[in-house]
C-alpha atoms as an extended CHARMM CRD file, in Angstrom:
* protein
*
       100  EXT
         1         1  UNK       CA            -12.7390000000        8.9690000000      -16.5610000000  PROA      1               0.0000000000
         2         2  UNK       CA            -10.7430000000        7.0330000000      -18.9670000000  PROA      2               0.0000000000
         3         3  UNK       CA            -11.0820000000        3.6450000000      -18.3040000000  PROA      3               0.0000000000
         4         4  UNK       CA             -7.5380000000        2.6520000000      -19.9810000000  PROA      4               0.0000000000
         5         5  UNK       CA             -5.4240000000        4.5390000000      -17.4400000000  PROA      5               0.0000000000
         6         6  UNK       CA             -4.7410000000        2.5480000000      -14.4210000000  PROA      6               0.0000000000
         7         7  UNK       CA             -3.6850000000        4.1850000000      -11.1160000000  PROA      7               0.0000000000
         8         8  UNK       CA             -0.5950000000        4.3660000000      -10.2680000000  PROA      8               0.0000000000
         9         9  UNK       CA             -1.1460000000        2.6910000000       -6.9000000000  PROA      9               0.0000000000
        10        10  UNK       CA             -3.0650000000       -0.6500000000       -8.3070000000  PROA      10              0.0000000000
        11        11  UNK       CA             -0.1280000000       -2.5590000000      -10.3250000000  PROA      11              0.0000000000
        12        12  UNK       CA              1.0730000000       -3.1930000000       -6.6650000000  PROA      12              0.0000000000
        13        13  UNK       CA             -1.6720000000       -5.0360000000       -5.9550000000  PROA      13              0.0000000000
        14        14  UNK       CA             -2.1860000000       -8.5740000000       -5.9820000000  PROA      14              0.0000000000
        15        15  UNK       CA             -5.1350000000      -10.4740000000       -7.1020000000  PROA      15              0.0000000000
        16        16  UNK       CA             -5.7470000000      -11.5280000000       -2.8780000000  PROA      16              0.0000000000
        17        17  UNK       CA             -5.6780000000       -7.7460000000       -3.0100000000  PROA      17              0.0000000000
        18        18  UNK       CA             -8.2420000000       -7.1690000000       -4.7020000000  PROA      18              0.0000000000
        19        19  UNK       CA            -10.2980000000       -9.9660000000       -4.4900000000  PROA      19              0.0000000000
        20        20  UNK       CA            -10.2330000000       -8.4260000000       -0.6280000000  PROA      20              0.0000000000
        21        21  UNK       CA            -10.9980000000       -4.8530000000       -2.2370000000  PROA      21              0.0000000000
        22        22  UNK       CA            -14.2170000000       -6.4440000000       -4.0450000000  PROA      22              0.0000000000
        23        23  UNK       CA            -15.2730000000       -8.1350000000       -1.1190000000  PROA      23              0.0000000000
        24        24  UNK       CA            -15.4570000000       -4.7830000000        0.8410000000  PROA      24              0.0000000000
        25        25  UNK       CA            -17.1410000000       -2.9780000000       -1.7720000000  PROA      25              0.0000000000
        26        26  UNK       CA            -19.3380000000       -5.1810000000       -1.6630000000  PROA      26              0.0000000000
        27        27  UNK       CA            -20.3140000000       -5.2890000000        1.6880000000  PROA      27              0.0000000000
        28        28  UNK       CA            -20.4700000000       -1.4750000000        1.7470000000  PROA      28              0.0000000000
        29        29  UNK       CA            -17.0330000000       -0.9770000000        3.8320000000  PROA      29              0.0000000000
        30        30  UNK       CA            -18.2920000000       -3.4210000000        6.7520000000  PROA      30              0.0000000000
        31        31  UNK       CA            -15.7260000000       -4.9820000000        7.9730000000  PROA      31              0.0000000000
        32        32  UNK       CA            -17.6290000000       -7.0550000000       10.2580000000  PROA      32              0.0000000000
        33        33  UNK       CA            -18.9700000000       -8.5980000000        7.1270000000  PROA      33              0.0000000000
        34        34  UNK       CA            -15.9640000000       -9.3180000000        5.5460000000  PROA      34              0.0000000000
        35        35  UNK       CA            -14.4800000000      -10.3580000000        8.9410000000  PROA      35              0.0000000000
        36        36  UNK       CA            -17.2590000000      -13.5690000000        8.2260000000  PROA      36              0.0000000000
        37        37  UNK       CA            -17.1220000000      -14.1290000000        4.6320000000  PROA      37              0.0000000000
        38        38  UNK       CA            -13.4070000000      -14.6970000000        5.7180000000  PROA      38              0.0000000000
        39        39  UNK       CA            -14.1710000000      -16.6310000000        8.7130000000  PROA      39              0.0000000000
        40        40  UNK       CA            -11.5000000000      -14.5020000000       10.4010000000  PROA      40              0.0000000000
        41        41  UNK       CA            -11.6700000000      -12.1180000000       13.1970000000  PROA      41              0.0000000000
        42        42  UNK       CA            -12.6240000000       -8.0450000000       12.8440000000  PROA      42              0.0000000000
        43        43  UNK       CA             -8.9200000000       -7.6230000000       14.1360000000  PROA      43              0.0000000000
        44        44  UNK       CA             -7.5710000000       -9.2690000000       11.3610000000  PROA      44              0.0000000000
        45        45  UNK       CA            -10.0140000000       -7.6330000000        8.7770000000  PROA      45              0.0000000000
        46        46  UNK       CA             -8.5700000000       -4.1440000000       10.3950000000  PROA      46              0.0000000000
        47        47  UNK       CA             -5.1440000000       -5.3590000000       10.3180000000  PROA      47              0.0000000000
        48        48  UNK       CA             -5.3600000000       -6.6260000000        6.2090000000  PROA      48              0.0000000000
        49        49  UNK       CA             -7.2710000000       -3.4290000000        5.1790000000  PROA      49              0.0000000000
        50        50  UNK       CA             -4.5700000000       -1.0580000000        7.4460000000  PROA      50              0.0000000000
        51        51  UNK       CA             -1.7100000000       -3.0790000000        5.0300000000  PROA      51              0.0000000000
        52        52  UNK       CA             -3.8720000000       -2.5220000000        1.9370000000  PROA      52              0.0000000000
        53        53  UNK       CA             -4.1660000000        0.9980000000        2.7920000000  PROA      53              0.0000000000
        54        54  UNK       CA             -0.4950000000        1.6620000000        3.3210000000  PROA      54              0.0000000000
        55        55  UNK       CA              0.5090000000       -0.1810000000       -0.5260000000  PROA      55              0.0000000000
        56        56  UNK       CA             -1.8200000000        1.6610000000       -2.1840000000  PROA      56              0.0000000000
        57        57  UNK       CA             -0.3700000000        5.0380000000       -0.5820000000  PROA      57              0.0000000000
        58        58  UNK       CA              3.6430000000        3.9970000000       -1.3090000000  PROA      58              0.0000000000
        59        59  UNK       CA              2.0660000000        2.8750000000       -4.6300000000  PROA      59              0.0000000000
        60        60  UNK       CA              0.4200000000        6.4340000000       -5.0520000000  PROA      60              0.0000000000
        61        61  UNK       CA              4.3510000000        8.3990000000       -4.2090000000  PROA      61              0.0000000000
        62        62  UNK       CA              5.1600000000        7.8780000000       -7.9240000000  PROA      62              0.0000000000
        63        63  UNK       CA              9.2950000000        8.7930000000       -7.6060000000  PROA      63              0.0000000000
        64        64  UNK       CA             11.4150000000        8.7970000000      -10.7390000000  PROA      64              0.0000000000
        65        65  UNK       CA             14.3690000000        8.2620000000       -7.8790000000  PROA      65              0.0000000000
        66        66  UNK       CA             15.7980000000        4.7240000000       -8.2020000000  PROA      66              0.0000000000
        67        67  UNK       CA             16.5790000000        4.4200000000       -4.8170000000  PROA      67              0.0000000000
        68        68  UNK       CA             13.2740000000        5.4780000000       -3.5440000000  PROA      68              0.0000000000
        69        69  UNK       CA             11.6760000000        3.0540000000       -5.7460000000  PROA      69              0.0000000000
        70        70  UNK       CA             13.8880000000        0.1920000000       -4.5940000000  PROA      70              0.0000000000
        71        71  UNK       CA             12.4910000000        1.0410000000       -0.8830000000  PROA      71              0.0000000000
        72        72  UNK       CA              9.0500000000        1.0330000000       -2.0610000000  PROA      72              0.0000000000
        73        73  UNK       CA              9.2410000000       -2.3850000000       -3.8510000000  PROA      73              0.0000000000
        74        74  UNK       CA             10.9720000000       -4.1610000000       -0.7130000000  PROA      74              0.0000000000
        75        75  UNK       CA              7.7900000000       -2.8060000000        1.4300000000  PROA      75              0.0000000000
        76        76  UNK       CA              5.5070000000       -3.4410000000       -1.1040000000  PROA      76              0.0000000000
        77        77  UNK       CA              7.1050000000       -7.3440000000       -1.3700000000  PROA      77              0.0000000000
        78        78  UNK       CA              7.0800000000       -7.5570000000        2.1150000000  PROA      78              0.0000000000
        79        79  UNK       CA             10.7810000000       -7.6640000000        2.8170000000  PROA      79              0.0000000000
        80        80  UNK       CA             10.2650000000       -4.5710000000        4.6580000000  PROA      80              0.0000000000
        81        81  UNK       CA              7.9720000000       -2.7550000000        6.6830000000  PROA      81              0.0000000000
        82        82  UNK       CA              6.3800000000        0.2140000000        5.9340000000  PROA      82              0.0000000000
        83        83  UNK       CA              6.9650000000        2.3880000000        8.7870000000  PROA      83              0.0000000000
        84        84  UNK       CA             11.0580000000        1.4390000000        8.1060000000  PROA      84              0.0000000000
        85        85  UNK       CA             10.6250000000        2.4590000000        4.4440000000  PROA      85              0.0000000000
        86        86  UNK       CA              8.8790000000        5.6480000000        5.0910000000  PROA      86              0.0000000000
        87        87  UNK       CA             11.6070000000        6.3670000000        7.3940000000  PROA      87              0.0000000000
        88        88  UNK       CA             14.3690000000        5.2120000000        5.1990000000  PROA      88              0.0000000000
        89        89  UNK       CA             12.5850000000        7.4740000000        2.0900000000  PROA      89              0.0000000000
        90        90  UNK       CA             12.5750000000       10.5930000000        4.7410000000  PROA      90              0.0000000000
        91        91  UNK       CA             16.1030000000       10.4050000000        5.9570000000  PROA      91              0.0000000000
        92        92  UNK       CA             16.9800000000        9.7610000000        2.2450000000  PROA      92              0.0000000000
        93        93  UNK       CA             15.0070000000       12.9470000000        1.3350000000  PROA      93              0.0000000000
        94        94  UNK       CA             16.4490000000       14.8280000000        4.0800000000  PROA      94              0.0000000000
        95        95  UNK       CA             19.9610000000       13.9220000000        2.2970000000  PROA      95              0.0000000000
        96        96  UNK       CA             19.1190000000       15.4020000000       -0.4210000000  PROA      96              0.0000000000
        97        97  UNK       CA             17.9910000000       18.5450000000        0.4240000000  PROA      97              0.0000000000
        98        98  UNK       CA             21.8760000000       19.0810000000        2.4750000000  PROA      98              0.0000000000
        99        99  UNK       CA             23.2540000000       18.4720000000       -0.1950000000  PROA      99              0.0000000000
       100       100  UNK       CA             21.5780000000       21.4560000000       -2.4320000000  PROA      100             0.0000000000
């Protein structure tokens, strides 16, 4: 694997993103361990890794379509969720295909 190709999925990660990545690796996908090195409950470990999970998928759809891109970045940023997006990009899609 060449080592000088990033994914397209990791330049939306931050560095809490993955500092949390490391973390997990590190204790071999337990999220009960992580869940204490956090001091925070296995709930919220489920919850962080869920939203981890769901960036690095959006970041994954590589689209050379502005607008899908511009839906992406708002979830990605946190301005909106990712279920709306992935509805938004659908129903956008969905458009498109009419319209051929």
């Amino acid at each position: 694997m060449d080592m000088t190709m990033i994914p397209p999925w990791m330049p939306n990660l931050d560095d809490e993103d993955m500092t949390f990545i490391k973390r997990f690796l590190l204790a071999s996908g337990s999220m009960k361990e992580v869940a204490a090195q956090y001091g925070v409950s296995y709930p919220t470990v489920r919850l962080r890794l869920d939203r981890l999970i769901q960036k690095i998928q959006l970041g994954e759809q590589i689209e050379n379509e502005p607008y899908i891109a511009l839906i992406k970045r708002l979830a990605v940023d946190d301005k909106l969720d990712f279920d709306t997006a992935k509805i938004l990009i659908s129903e956008y899609r969905k458009q498109l295909k009419q319209g051929e």
